[in-house]
Short mmCIF file of C-alpha atoms and ligand atoms in Angstrom, two decimals:
data_model
loop_
_atom_site.label_atom_id
_atom_site.label_comp_id
_atom_site.label_asym_id
_atom_site.label_seq_id
_atom_site.Cartn_x
_atom_site.Cartn_y
_atom_site.Cartn_z
CA MET A 1 11.53 16.28 -1.70
CA ASN A 2 8.73 18.68 -2.52
CA ILE A 3 5.38 17.13 -3.44
CA CYS A 4 5.03 19.70 -6.23
CA GLY A 5 8.16 18.27 -7.83
CA ALA A 6 7.26 14.63 -7.30
CA LYS A 7 5.16 13.09 -10.02
CA HIS A 8 3.24 10.64 -7.87
CA LEU A 9 2.60 10.34 -4.17
CA VAL A 10 2.75 6.65 -3.22
CA LEU A 11 1.43 5.32 0.10
CA ILE A 12 2.93 2.07 1.29
CA GLY A 13 2.48 0.10 4.49
CA MET A 14 0.90 -2.91 6.08
CA MET A 15 -2.67 -4.06 5.58
CA GLY A 16 -4.85 -1.87 7.77
CA ALA A 17 -2.44 1.08 7.86
CA GLY A 18 -5.06 3.22 6.10
CA LYS A 19 -3.49 3.61 2.66
CA SER A 20 -6.84 3.69 0.84
CA SER A 21 -8.68 5.98 3.26
CA VAL A 22 -5.74 8.37 3.66
CA GLY A 23 -5.22 8.19 -0.10
CA ARG A 24 -8.82 9.29 -0.69
CA VAL A 25 -8.35 12.36 1.50
CA LEU A 26 -5.03 13.22 -0.12
CA ALA A 27 -6.43 12.80 -3.62
CA ARG A 28 -9.19 15.29 -2.77
CA LYS A 29 -6.80 17.76 -1.17
CA LEU A 30 -4.31 17.59 -4.04
CA ASP A 31 -6.98 17.32 -6.73
CA ARG A 32 -5.37 14.18 -8.09
CA PRO A 33 -6.80 10.79 -9.02
CA LEU A 34 -6.47 8.00 -6.47
CA LEU A 35 -5.07 4.78 -7.93
CA ASP A 36 -5.52 1.82 -5.62
CA SER A 37 -3.43 -1.15 -6.79
CA ASP A 38 -5.82 -3.85 -5.55
CA GLU A 39 -8.79 -2.07 -7.14
CA LEU A 40 -6.94 -1.72 -10.45
CA ILE A 41 -6.02 -5.39 -10.45
CA GLU A 42 -9.67 -6.26 -9.85
CA GLN A 43 -10.91 -3.90 -12.58
CA ARG A 44 -8.39 -5.15 -15.13
CA SER A 45 -8.88 -8.84 -14.45
CA GLY A 46 -12.61 -8.73 -13.75
CA ARG A 47 -11.90 -10.86 -10.68
CA THR A 48 -11.50 -10.10 -7.02
CA VAL A 49 -8.12 -10.33 -5.29
CA ARG A 50 -9.41 -13.41 -3.49
CA GLU A 51 -10.57 -15.07 -6.72
CA ILE A 52 -7.19 -14.51 -8.38
CA TRP A 53 -5.40 -15.78 -5.29
CA THR A 54 -7.58 -18.87 -5.01
CA THR A 55 -7.59 -19.77 -8.70
CA ASP A 56 -4.10 -18.79 -9.81
CA GLY A 57 -2.16 -18.59 -6.55
CA GLU A 58 -0.17 -15.89 -4.82
CA ALA A 59 2.69 -15.91 -7.35
CA GLU A 60 0.32 -14.98 -10.19
CA PHE A 61 -1.27 -12.30 -8.05
CA ARG A 62 2.19 -10.84 -7.36
CA LYS A 63 2.90 -10.70 -11.10
CA LEU A 64 -0.28 -8.71 -11.67
CA GLU A 65 0.71 -6.49 -8.76
CA THR A 66 4.11 -5.77 -10.32
CA ARG A 67 2.58 -5.03 -13.73
CA THR A 68 0.04 -2.71 -12.14
CA LEU A 69 2.64 -0.87 -10.08
CA ILE A 70 4.87 -0.32 -13.11
CA ASP A 71 1.87 0.95 -15.10
CA VAL A 72 0.66 3.42 -12.49
CA LEU A 73 4.16 4.75 -11.83
CA SER A 74 4.69 5.35 -15.53
CA GLY A 75 1.41 7.24 -15.90
CA ASP A 76 1.79 10.91 -16.88
CA GLU A 77 -0.90 12.35 -14.63
CA PRO A 78 0.44 13.04 -11.11
CA SER A 79 -1.59 10.72 -8.89
CA VAL A 80 -1.97 9.45 -5.37
CA ILE A 81 -1.17 5.74 -5.41
CA ALA A 82 -2.34 3.44 -2.63
CA ALA A 83 -0.01 0.47 -3.09
CA ALA A 84 -1.12 -2.79 -1.51
CA GLY A 85 0.77 -4.02 1.53
CA GLY A 86 2.73 -6.73 -0.27
CA VAL A 87 4.12 -4.47 -2.97
CA VAL A 88 7.50 -4.26 -1.25
CA LEU A 89 8.04 -8.03 -1.35
CA GLU A 90 9.27 -8.19 -4.95
CA THR A 91 12.72 -6.79 -5.70
CA ALA A 92 11.42 -5.50 -9.05
CA ASN A 93 8.79 -3.41 -7.25
CA ARG A 94 11.29 -1.96 -4.79
CA THR A 95 13.59 -1.09 -7.69
CA VAL A 96 10.88 0.65 -9.68
CA LEU A 97 9.77 2.58 -6.59
CA ALA A 98 13.33 3.66 -5.83
CA GLU A 99 14.04 4.67 -9.41
CA SER A 100 10.83 6.58 -10.03
CA ASP A 101 10.55 10.24 -9.07
CA ALA A 102 7.52 9.41 -6.93
CA HIS A 103 7.41 10.47 -3.29
CA VAL A 104 6.98 7.26 -1.29
CA VAL A 105 5.45 7.57 2.17
CA TRP A 106 5.29 4.65 4.58
CA LEU A 107 2.25 4.70 6.85
CA LEU A 108 3.71 3.09 9.94
CA ALA A 109 1.41 1.58 12.55
CA ASN A 110 1.59 -0.33 15.77
CA VAL A 111 0.86 -4.00 15.10
CA GLU A 112 -1.98 -4.11 17.66
CA LEU A 113 -3.79 -1.34 15.80
CA LEU A 114 -3.33 -3.17 12.51
CA ILE A 115 -4.60 -6.44 13.93
CA ASP A 116 -7.68 -4.67 15.18
CA ARG A 117 -8.33 -2.97 11.85
CA VAL A 118 -7.98 -6.01 9.58
CA LYS A 119 -10.78 -7.87 11.35
CA SER A 120 -13.10 -6.67 8.57
CA GLY A 121 -12.64 -7.03 4.81
CA THR A 122 -12.49 -9.98 2.44
CA HIS A 123 -9.54 -9.23 0.12
CA ARG A 124 -6.87 -10.62 2.44
CA PRO A 125 -6.40 -14.36 1.90
CA LEU A 126 -3.11 -14.25 3.81
CA LEU A 127 -5.14 -13.72 6.96
CA ASP A 128 -7.47 -16.69 6.55
CA ASP A 129 -5.79 -19.04 9.01
CA ASP A 130 -4.24 -17.21 11.94
CA PRO A 131 -4.59 -13.47 11.29
CA ASP A 132 -2.90 -12.29 14.49
CA ALA A 133 0.22 -14.43 14.04
CA MET A 134 0.39 -13.60 10.35
CA MET A 135 0.12 -9.88 10.98
CA ARG A 136 2.85 -10.05 13.62
CA ALA A 137 5.15 -11.99 11.30
CA MET A 138 4.54 -9.64 8.35
CA HIS A 139 4.97 -6.58 10.55
CA ARG A 140 8.35 -7.91 11.67
CA ASP A 141 9.54 -9.24 8.31
CA ARG A 142 8.47 -6.34 6.13
CA ASP A 143 9.73 -3.53 8.33
CA GLU A 144 13.09 -3.37 6.59
CA LEU A 145 11.50 -3.53 3.13
CA TYR A 146 9.18 -0.59 3.77
CA ARG A 147 12.05 1.35 5.32
CA ASP A 148 14.22 0.68 2.25
CA VAL A 149 11.86 2.29 -0.24
CA ALA A 150 10.31 5.04 1.90
CA ASP A 151 11.25 8.68 1.33
CA ALA A 152 9.30 9.55 4.47
CA ILE A 153 7.65 7.73 7.36
CA VAL A 154 4.38 8.88 8.93
CA SER A 155 3.04 7.26 12.07
CA VAL A 156 -0.70 6.63 12.01
CA ASP A 157 -0.98 5.66 15.68
CA ASN A 158 -3.48 7.83 17.59
CA ARG A 159 -4.18 9.94 14.53
CA SER A 160 -7.37 10.36 12.53
CA VAL A 161 -7.35 9.81 8.77
CA GLN A 162 -7.43 13.61 8.29
CA ASP A 163 -4.48 14.09 10.63
CA VAL A 164 -2.46 11.39 8.88
CA ALA A 165 -3.19 13.06 5.53
CA LYS A 166 -2.01 16.41 6.91
CA ALA A 167 1.16 14.78 8.26
CA VAL A 168 1.85 13.21 4.86
CA LEU A 169 1.51 16.60 3.19
CA ARG A 170 3.76 18.24 5.78
CA CYS A 171 6.52 15.72 5.27
CA ALA A 172 6.14 15.91 1.52
CA GLY A 173 6.11 19.69 1.36
C1 LIG B 201 -1.61 -8.02 0.82
C2 LIG B 201 -2.30 -6.85 1.02
C3 LIG B 201 -3.67 -6.64 0.52
C4 LIG B 201 -3.93 -7.47 -0.73
C5 LIG B 201 -3.57 -8.91 -0.50
C6 LIG B 201 -2.13 -9.12 -0.04
C7 LIG B 201 -0.27 -8.19 1.44
O1 LIG B 201 -3.87 -5.23 0.22
O2 LIG B 201 -3.18 -6.99 -1.82
O3 LIG B 201 -4.46 -9.43 0.46
O4 LIG B 201 0.48 -9.10 1.07
O5 LIG B 201 0.08 -7.36 2.33
P1 LIG B 201 -4.03 -4.09 1.37
O6 LIG B 201 -2.69 -3.73 1.87
O7 LIG B 201 -4.68 -2.97 0.61
O8 LIG B 201 -4.91 -4.65 2.42
#
């Protein structure tokens, strides 16, 4: 699929794969807005991801995530969308991704790299208890889900953010 024909470019992948930083570079290169699903949820609700999670629970957070994903995918302006790691968990999200004319790129990373990267940041309540074990379990369990919805897969291992962005454009072009 050609990126010029695709309405939105959606980056999916595990926490720490670099969706937001690669998304920023791509948005600049393509002269498109960057829509980050976690950031949109925070702006709309006036609460942080962690606050929503703690007060309302994961299920409520996932509902907001689905609503946000549907909204951004139905937007008219072609955008770069950095979709949070858990977006593939809900069947409804996978369906809307598959049915949209967006180009969906999975940023695939070695689990050791991801574990190293997620040591900073506060918006990841899933990693509060045993981050390493959780990351390994999610990496294993979500593999098939990311694969299912991806139009293309780009490895981020041993690549700079700029190089990943270039690789995304190559496989989309
Ligand atoms: C989550 C990923 C996080 C955030 C929340 C849950 C997940 O976003 O939405 O902590 O389930 O993978 P990032 O992928 O942007 O870190």
